[in-house]
Short mmCIF file of C-alpha atoms and ligand atoms in Angstrom, two decimals:
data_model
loop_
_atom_site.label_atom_id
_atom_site.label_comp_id
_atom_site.label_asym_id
_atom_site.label_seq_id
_atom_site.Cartn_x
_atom_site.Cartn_y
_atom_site.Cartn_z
CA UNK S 13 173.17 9.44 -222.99
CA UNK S 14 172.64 13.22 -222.35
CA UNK S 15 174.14 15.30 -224.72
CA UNK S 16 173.21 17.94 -226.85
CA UNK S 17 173.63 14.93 -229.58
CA UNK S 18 170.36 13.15 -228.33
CA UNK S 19 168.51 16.11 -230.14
CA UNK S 20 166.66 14.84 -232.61
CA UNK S 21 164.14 17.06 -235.10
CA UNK S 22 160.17 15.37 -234.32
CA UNK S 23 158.53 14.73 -237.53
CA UNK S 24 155.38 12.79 -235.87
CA UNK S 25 153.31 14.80 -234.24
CA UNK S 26 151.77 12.17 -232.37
CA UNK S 27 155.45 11.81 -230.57
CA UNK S 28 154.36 15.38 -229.42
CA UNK S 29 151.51 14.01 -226.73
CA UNK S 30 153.57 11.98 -224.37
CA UNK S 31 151.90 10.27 -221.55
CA UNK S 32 152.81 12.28 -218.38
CA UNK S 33 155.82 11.09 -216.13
CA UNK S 34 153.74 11.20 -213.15
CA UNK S 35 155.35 8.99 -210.13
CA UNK S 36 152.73 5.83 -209.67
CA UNK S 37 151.29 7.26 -206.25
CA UNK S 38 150.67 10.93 -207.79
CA UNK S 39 148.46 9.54 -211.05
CA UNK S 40 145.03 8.67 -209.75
CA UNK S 41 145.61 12.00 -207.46
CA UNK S 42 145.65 13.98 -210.13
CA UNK S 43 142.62 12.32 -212.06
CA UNK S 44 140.43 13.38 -208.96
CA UNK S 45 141.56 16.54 -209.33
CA UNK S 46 140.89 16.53 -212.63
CA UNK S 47 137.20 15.53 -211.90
CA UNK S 48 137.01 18.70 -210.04
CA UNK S 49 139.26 21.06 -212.04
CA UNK S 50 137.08 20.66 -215.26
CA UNK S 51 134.31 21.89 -213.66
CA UNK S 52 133.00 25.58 -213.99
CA UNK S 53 132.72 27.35 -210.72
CA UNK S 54 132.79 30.57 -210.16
CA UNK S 55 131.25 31.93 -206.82
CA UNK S 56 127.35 31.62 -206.86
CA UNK S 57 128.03 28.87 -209.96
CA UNK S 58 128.67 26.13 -207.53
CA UNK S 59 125.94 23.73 -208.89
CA UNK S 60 128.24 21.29 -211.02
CA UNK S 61 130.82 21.16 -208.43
CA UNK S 62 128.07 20.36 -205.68
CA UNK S 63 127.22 17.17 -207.96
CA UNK S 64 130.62 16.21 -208.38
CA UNK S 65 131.77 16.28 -204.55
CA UNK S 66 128.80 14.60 -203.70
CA UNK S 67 130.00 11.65 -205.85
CA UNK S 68 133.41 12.04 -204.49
CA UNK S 69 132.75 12.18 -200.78
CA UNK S 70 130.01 8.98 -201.21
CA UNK S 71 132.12 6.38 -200.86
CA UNK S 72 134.36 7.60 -198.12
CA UNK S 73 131.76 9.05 -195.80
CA UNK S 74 128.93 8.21 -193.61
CA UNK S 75 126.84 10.57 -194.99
CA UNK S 76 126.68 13.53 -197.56
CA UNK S 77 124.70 16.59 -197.47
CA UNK S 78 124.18 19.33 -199.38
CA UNK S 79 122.34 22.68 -198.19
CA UNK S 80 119.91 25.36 -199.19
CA UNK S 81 123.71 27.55 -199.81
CA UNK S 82 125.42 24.89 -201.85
CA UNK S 83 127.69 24.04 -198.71
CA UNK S 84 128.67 19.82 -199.54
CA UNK S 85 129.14 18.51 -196.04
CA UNK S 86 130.84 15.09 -195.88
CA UNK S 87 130.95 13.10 -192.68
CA UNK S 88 132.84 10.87 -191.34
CA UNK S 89 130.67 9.66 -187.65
CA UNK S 90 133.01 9.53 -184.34
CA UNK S 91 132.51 8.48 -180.61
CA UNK S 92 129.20 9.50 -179.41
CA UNK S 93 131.84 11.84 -176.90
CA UNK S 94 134.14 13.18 -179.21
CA UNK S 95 134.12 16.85 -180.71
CA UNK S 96 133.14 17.61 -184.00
CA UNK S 97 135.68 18.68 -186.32
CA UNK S 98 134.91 20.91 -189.05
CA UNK S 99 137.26 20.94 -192.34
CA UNK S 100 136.52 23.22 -195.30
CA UNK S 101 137.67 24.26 -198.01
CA UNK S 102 136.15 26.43 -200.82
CA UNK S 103 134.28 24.81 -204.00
CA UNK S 104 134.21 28.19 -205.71
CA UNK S 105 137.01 29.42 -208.04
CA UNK S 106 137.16 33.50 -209.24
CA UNK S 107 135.71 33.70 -212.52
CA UNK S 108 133.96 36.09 -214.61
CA UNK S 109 130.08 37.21 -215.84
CA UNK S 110 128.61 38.22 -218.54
CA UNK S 111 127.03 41.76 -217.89
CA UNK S 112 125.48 42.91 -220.79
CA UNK S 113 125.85 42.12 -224.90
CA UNK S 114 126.68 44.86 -226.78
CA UNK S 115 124.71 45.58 -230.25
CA UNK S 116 128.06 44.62 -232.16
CA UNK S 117 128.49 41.07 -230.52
CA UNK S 118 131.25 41.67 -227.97
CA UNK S 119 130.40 40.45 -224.56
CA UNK S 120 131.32 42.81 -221.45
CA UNK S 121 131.45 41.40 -218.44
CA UNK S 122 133.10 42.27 -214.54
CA UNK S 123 135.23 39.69 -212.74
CA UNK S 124 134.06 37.51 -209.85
CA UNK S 125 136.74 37.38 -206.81
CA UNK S 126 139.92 39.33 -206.49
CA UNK S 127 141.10 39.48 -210.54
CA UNK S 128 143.27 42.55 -211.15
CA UNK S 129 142.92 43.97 -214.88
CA UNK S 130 146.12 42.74 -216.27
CA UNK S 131 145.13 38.68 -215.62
CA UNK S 132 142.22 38.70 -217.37
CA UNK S 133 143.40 40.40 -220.39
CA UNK S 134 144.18 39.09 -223.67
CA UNK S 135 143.30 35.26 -222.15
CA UNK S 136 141.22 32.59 -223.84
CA UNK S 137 137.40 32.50 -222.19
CA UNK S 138 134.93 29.73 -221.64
CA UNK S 139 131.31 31.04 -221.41
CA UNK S 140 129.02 28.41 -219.89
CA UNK S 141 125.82 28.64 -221.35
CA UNK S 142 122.25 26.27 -221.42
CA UNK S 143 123.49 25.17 -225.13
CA UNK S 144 126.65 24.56 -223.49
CA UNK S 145 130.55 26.06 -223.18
CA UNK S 146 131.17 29.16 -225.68
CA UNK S 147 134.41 30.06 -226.40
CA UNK S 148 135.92 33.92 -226.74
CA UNK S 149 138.78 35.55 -226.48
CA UNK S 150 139.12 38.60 -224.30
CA UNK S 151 140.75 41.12 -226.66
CA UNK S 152 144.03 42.40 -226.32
CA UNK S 153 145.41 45.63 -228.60
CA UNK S 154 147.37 44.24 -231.60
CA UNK S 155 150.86 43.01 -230.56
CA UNK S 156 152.59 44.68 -234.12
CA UNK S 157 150.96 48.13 -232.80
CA UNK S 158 152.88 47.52 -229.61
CA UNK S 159 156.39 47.15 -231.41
CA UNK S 160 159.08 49.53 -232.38
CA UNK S 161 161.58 48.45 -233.82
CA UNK S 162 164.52 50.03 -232.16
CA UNK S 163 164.90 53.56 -233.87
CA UNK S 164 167.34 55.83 -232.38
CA UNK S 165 166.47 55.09 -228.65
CA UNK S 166 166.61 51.23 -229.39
CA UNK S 167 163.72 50.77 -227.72
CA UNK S 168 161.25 47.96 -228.21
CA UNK S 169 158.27 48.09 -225.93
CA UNK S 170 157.92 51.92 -225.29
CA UNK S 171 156.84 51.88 -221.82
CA UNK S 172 153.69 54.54 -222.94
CA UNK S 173 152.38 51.46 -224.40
CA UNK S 174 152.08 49.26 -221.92
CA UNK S 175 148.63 50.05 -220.53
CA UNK S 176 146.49 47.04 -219.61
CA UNK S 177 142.98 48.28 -219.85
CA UNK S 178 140.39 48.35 -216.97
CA UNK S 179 138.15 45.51 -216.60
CA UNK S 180 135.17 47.88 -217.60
CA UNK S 181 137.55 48.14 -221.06
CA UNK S 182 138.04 44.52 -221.01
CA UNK S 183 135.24 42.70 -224.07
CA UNK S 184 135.15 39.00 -224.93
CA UNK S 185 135.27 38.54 -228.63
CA UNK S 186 133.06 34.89 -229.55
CA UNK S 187 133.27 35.87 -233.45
CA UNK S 188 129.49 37.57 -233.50
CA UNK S 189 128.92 40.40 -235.54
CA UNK S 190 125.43 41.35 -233.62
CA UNK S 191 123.70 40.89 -230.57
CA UNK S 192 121.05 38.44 -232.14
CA UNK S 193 124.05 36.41 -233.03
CA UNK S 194 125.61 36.27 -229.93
CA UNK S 195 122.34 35.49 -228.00
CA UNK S 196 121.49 32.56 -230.86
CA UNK S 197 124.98 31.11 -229.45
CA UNK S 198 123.01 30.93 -225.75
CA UNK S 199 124.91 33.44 -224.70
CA UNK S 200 122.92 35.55 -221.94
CA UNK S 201 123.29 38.67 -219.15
CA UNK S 202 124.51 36.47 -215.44
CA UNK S 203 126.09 33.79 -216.96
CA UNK S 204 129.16 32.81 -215.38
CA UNK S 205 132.81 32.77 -217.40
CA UNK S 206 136.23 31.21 -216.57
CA UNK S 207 138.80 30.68 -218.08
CA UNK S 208 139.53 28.55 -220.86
CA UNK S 209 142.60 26.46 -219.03
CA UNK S 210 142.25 23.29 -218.22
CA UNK S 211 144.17 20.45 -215.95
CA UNK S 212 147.99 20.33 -217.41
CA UNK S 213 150.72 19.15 -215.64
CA UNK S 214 154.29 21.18 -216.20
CA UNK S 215 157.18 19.78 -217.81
CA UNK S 216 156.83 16.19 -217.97
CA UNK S 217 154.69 15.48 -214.91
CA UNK S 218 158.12 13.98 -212.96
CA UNK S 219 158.14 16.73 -210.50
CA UNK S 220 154.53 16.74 -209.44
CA UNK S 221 154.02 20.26 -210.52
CA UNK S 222 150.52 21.25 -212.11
CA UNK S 223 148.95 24.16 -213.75
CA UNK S 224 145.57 24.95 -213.92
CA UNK S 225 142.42 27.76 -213.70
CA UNK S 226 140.78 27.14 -210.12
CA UNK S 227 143.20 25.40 -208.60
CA UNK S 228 142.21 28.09 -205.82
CA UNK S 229 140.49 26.15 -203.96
CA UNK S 230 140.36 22.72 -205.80
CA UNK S 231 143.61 21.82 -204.19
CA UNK S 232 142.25 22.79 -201.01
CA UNK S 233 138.98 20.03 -201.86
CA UNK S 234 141.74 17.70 -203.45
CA UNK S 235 143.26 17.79 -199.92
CA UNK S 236 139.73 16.33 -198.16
CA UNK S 237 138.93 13.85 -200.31
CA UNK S 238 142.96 12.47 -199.81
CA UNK S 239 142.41 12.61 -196.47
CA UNK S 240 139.25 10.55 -196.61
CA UNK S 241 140.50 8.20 -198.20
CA UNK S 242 143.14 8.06 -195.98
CA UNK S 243 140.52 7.56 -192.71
CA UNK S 244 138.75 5.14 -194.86
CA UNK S 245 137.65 2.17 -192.38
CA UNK S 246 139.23 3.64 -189.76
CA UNK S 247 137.51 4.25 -186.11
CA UNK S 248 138.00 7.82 -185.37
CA UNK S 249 136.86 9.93 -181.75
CA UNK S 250 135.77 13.30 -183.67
CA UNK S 251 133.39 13.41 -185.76
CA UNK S 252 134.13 15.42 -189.09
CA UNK S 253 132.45 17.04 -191.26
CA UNK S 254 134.86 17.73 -195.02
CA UNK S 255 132.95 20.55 -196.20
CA UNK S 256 133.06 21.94 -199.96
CA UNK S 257 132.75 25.94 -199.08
CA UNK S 258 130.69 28.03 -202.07
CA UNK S 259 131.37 31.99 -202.32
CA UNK S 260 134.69 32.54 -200.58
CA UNK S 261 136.16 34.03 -203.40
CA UNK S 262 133.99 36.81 -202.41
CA UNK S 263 133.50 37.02 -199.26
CA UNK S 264 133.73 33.67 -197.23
CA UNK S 265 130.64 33.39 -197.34
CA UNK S 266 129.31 29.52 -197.20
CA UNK S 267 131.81 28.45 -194.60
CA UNK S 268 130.26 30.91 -191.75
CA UNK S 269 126.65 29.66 -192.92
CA UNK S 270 128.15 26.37 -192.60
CA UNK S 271 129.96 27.03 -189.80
CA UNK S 272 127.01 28.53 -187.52
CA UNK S 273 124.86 25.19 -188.46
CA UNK S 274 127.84 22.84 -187.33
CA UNK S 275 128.38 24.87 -184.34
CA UNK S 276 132.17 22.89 -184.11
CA UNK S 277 134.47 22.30 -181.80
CA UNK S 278 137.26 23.38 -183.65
CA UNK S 279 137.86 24.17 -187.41
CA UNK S 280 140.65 23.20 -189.48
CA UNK S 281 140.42 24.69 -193.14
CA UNK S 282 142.46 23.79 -196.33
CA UNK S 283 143.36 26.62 -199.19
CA UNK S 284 145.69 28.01 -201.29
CA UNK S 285 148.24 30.39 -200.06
CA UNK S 286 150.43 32.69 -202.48
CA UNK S 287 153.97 31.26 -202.96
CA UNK S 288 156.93 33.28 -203.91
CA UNK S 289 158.04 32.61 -207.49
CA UNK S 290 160.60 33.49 -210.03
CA UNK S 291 163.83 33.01 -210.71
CA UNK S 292 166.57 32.64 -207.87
CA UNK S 293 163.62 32.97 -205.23
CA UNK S 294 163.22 29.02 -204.32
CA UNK S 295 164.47 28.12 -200.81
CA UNK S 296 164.40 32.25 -200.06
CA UNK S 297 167.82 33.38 -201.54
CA UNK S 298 167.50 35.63 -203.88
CA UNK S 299 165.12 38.03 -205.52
CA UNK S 300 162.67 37.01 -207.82
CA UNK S 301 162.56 39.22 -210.98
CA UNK S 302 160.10 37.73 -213.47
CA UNK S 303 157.04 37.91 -211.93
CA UNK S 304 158.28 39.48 -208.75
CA UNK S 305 156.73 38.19 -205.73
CA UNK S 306 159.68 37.35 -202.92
CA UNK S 307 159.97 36.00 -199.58
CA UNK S 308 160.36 39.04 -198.28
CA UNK S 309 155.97 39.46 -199.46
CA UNK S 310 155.08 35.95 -198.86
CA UNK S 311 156.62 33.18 -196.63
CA UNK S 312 155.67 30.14 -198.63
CA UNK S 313 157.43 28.16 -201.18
CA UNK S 314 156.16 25.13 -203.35
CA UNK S 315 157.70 22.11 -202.94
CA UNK S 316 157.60 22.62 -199.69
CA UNK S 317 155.20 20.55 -198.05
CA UNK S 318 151.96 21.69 -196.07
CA UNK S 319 151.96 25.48 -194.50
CA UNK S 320 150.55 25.37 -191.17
CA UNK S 321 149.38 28.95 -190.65
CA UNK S 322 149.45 31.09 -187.94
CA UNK S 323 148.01 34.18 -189.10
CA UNK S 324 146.65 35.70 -192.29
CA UNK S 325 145.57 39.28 -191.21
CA UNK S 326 145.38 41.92 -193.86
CA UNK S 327 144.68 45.28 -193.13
CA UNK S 328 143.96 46.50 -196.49
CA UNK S 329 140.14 47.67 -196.28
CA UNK S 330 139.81 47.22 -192.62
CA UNK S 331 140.77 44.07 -190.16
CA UNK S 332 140.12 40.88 -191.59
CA UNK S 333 141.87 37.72 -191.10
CA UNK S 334 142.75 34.86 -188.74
CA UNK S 335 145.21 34.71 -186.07
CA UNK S 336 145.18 30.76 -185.97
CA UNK S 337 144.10 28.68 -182.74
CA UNK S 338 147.70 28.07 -180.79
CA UNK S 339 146.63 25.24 -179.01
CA UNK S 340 145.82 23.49 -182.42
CA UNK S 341 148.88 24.86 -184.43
CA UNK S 342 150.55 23.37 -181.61
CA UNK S 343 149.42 20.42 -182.07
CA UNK S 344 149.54 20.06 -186.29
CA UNK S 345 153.36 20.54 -185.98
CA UNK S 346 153.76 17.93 -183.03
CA UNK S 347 151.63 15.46 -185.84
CA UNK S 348 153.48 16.54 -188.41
CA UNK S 349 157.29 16.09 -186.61
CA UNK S 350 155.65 12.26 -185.15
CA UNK S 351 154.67 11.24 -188.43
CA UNK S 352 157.60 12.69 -190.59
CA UNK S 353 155.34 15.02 -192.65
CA UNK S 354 156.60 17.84 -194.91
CA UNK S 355 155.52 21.03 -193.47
CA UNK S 356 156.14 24.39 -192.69
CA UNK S 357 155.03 27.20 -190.56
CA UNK S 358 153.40 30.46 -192.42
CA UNK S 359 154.52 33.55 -189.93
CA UNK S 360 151.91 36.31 -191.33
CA UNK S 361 150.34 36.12 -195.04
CA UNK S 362 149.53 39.65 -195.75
CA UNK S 363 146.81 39.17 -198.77
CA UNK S 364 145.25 36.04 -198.40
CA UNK S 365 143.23 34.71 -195.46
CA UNK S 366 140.31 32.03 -196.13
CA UNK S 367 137.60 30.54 -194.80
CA UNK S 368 138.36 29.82 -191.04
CA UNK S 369 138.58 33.15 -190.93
CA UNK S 370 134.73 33.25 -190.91
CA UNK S 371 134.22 30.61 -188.79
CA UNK S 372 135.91 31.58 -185.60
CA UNK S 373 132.68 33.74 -185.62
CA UNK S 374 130.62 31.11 -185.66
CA UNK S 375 128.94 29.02 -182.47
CA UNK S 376 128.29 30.41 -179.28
CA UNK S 377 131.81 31.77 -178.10
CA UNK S 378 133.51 31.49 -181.49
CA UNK S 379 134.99 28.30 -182.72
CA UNK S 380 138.72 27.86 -182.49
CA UNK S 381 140.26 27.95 -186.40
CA UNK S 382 143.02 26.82 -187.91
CA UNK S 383 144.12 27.01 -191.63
CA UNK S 384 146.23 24.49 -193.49
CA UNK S 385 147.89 25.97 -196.86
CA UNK S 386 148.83 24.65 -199.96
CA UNK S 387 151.59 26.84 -201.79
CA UNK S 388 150.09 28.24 -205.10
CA UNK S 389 151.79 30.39 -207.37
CA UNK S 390 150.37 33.05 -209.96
CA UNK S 391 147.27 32.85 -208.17
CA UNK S 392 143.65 34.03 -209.32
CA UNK S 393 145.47 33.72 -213.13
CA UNK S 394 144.55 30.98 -215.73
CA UNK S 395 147.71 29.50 -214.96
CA UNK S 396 147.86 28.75 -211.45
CA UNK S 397 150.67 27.01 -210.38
CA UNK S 398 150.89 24.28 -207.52
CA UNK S 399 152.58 20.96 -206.79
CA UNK S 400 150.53 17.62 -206.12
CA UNK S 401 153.16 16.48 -203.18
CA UNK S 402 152.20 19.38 -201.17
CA UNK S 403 148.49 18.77 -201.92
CA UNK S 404 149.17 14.81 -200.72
CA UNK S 405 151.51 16.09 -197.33
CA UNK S 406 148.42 18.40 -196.65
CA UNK S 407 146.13 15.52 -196.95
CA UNK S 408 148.62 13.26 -194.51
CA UNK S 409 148.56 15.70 -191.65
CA UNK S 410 144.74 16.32 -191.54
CA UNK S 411 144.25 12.36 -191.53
CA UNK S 412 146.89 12.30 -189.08
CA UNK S 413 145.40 14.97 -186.94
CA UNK S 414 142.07 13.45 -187.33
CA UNK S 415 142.98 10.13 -186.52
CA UNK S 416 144.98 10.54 -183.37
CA UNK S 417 143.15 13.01 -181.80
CA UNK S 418 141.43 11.45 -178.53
CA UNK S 419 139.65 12.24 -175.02
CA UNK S 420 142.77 13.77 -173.71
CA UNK S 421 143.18 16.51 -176.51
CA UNK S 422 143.18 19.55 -174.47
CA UNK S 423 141.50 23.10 -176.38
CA UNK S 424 142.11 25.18 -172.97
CA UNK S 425 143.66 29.04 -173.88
CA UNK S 426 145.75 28.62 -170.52
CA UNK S 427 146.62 26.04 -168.50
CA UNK S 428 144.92 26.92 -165.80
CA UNK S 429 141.56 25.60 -163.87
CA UNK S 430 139.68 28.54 -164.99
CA UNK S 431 140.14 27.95 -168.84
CA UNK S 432 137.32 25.59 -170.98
CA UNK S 433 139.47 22.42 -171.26
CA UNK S 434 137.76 20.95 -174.83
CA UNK S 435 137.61 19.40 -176.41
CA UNK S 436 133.66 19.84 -176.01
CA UNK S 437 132.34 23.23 -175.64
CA UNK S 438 131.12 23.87 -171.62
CA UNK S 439 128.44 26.63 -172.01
CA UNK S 440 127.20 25.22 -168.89
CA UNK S 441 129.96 26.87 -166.88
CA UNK S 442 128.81 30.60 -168.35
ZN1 ZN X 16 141.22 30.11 -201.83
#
C-alpha cells in the first residue's frame, strides 16, 4: 500500500541505515568504485591511488606498469599486427593544500584544479597527514548573522550578505588554538586536502545514482576496469593499454607523458563531462533554476547513457580542447547502434575537455583522440553527482570497440589513395 497512511514515526535508529536498493548487477560495481573513491588524490597526491589500480588492473591484464610520473598502464596484449590502443582516464581528483599554519591554529590553504570560491566554503575537510586523516572544517560566517528576520522589507537573506569569500579568505578550522598544536596533529605546509565526502549512493540506491568527492575522474577509471573485465579471456587484435592519468586536473599532464611513451595508434579517453541539472531540465525541456546549469550550457544529461564526444574546445584563456577523431566517432556510434548501447552524441562542451586532448600531440604526426563521457553533475563540488548505468554503458562500448575492432578498421582522414589507411602508423611513406 502507498498512502500517506504507511507513514510511520522511526523510533530505532538502527531502521535508519538501510542496506542500499542497488539492482544485483550495479552492487559489486559500486564496491570497486568504492575502492577507488576512498582514496585521497589530489593532483601530484596520486601515490595511494597508483597502489590501488595496480591491484585492480592485476587480474585482468597482461601486465601492469607504473612510471617515474605515476601514469598506471594496464595491458591487455593483441595480435603481433594490430594497433595499439591507448585508453585513459585521470587518477587525480581537485583537491586542496595546506599552504602555511597560521600562529592561531587555522590552516590556509589554495585549491588544486578548477574549484571556484563558493564550493569550497563552509564544507567539511579531510587533511591527510603521516599520523593519518585530520579533520577541519573550512569556516563559514555564522548563519544567525546572515538572517533578518523580515522587518519592513520582508526580507530574509539581504543580498549584501551573500558574499562567499576568496579562497585566499577561505581557513580550515581542526579545533587548534596554536600552531604547535596544529603541527603536533601532523599537520604540515604541502600536504594535500579533500574533501571530507565519501561514497553514498542517493535515495535508496534503486536508480543507480551516486554521490561522491572525486568522482571526476574515478568514474572515468571505474569505466576501464568494467571494461576489462568485460575483455577478460577474450582474444583481442589491438593491443591496449587502460591507463590511470595523474595531474589532469591541472593541466593534463600525465596522459601526454604517457601518451608520447605509447606513441598509439589511436586514443580513446574516459571522463566526466558536466551534465545539466535542476529542476524541469531532464530530457532538455525546461530551465533549470536551482543550481542553474541548462541544456542550452551543456548538452549532456545523466541517465543518459555514454556521451560520445565530438568536441570540447574552450576558448576561455586561449585554444584548448579536442575536436574528436571522425573516423573513430564514426565508428563508437556504429558499435554502439550494433550492440544496443545507451549513448549519446556531445555537439561542443564549452568548459571541460580532458585528457585526449593532450594526446593528439603526442607521437610522430599526432595520435588520433577520441573522448568518451560520463554525465556528472555539480562537478569539482564534494557532492558530485553521477549515475552507475552510464558508468557500466561507457564500459560496454569501449569493450565493444575494443573487441571488434580488426585488420580492416580503416583510420584514413579521406577516402582516398593518398590518405594513411591505419590502422598502423606509415611514417615510411613521409
Ligand atoms: Zn575529469
Amino acid at each position: 500500500m502507498n498512502s500517506m497512511n504507511d507513514w510511520r514515526m522511526i523510533e530505532d535508529p538502527r531502521k535508519m541505515q538501510p542496506a542500499p536498493k542497488f539492482p544485483p548487477e550495479l552492487q559489486s560495481v559500486f564496491a570497486t568504485l568504492k575502492r577507488m573513491t576512498d582514496v585521497p588524490s589530489t593532483p601530484g597526491f596520486e601515490q595511494g591511488i597508483a597502489k590501488e589500480l595496480v591491484q585492480l588492473f592485476k587480474p585482468l591484464c597482461d601486465s601492469v606498469h607504473v612510471d617515474h610520473t605515476g601514469n598506471v598502464y594496464g595491458k591487455r596484449r593483441g595480435a603481433p599486427d594490430g594497433p595499439i590502443i591507448y585508453c585513459p582516464a585521470h587518477s587525480d581528483s581537485v583537491g586542496f593544500i595546506v599552504e602555511h599554519i597560521e600562529p592561531d591554529g587555522y590552516i590556509r590553504f589554495y585549491n588544486m584544479g578548477m574549484i571556484p570560491p563558493f564550493l569550497s566554503y563552509g564544507q567539511r575537510m579531510r587533511i591527510i597527514t603521516h599520523q593519518g586523516a585530520v579533520y577541519g572544517v573550512n569556516a563559514s560566517q555564522p548563519g544567525h548573522s546572515h538572517f533578518n528576520f523580515g522587518g519592513v522589507e520582508g526580507k530574509y537573506y539581504p543580498e549584501e550578505l551573500i558574499i562567499t569569500p576568496n579562497m585566499n579568505d577561505q581557513f580550515i578550522d581542526v579545533g587548534a588554538k596554536t600552531r604547535d598544536e596544529a603541527l603536533a596533529m601532523g599537520i604540515r605546509p604541502g600536504q594535500q586536502i579533500v574533501y571530507d565526502t565519501d561514497l553514498q549512493w542517493l535515495g535508496d540506491g534503486s536508480t543507480g545514482m551516486i554521490t561522491c568527492r572525486g568522482l571526476d575522474d574515478k568514474i572515468g577509471l571505474l569505466a576501464l576496469v568494467e571494461a576489462l573485465k568485460i575483455l577478460q579471456g577474450k582474444d583481442i587484435y589491438p593491443t591496449v593499454y587502460m591507463v590511470g592519468a595523474t595531474q589532469e586536473e591541472i593541466g593534463l599532464r600525465g596522459a601526454g607523458n604517457a601518451g608520447i611513451l605509447l606513441d598509439a595508434d589511436l586514443c580513446v579517453g574516459v571522463d566526466g563531462t558536466i551534465s545539466e541539472q535542476g529542476p524541469q531540465t531532464n530530457n532538455g525541456d525546461g530551465v533549470g533554476t536551482s543550481p542553474n546549469c541548462t541544456l542550452a550550457e551543456v548538452c549532456t544529461s545523466v541517465g543518459n547513457g555514454v556521451y560520445i564526444s565530438v568536441s570540447d574546445l574552450a576558448w576561455g584563456g586561449g585554444m584548448a580542447g579536442l575536436v574528436g577523431n571522425q573516423r573513430i566517432n564514426e565508428r563508437l556510434i556504429k558499435v554502439a547502434q550494433a550492440q544496443g548501447i545507451k549513448y549519446a552524441v556531445e555537439g561542443n562542451m564549452q568548459y571541460v575537455t580532458s585528457d585526449p586532448a593532450a594526446v593528439q600531440h603526442t607521437g610522430a604526426g599526432g595520435t588520433p583522440s577520441v573522448t568518451l563521457k560520463v554525465p556528472t553533475r555539480y562537478t569539482h563540488s564534494s557532492i558530485e553527482v553521477c549515475n552507475l548505468y552510464d558508468a557500466v554503458e561507457t564500459a560496454k562500448l569501449l569493450a565493444a570497440f575494443i573487441e571488434t575492432l580488426d585488420d580492416q578498421f580503416n583510420l584514413a582522414f579521406v577516402d582516398i589513395p593518398e590518405a594513411d589507411h591505419g590502422p598502423r602508423k606509415n611514417r615510411a611513406r613521409y
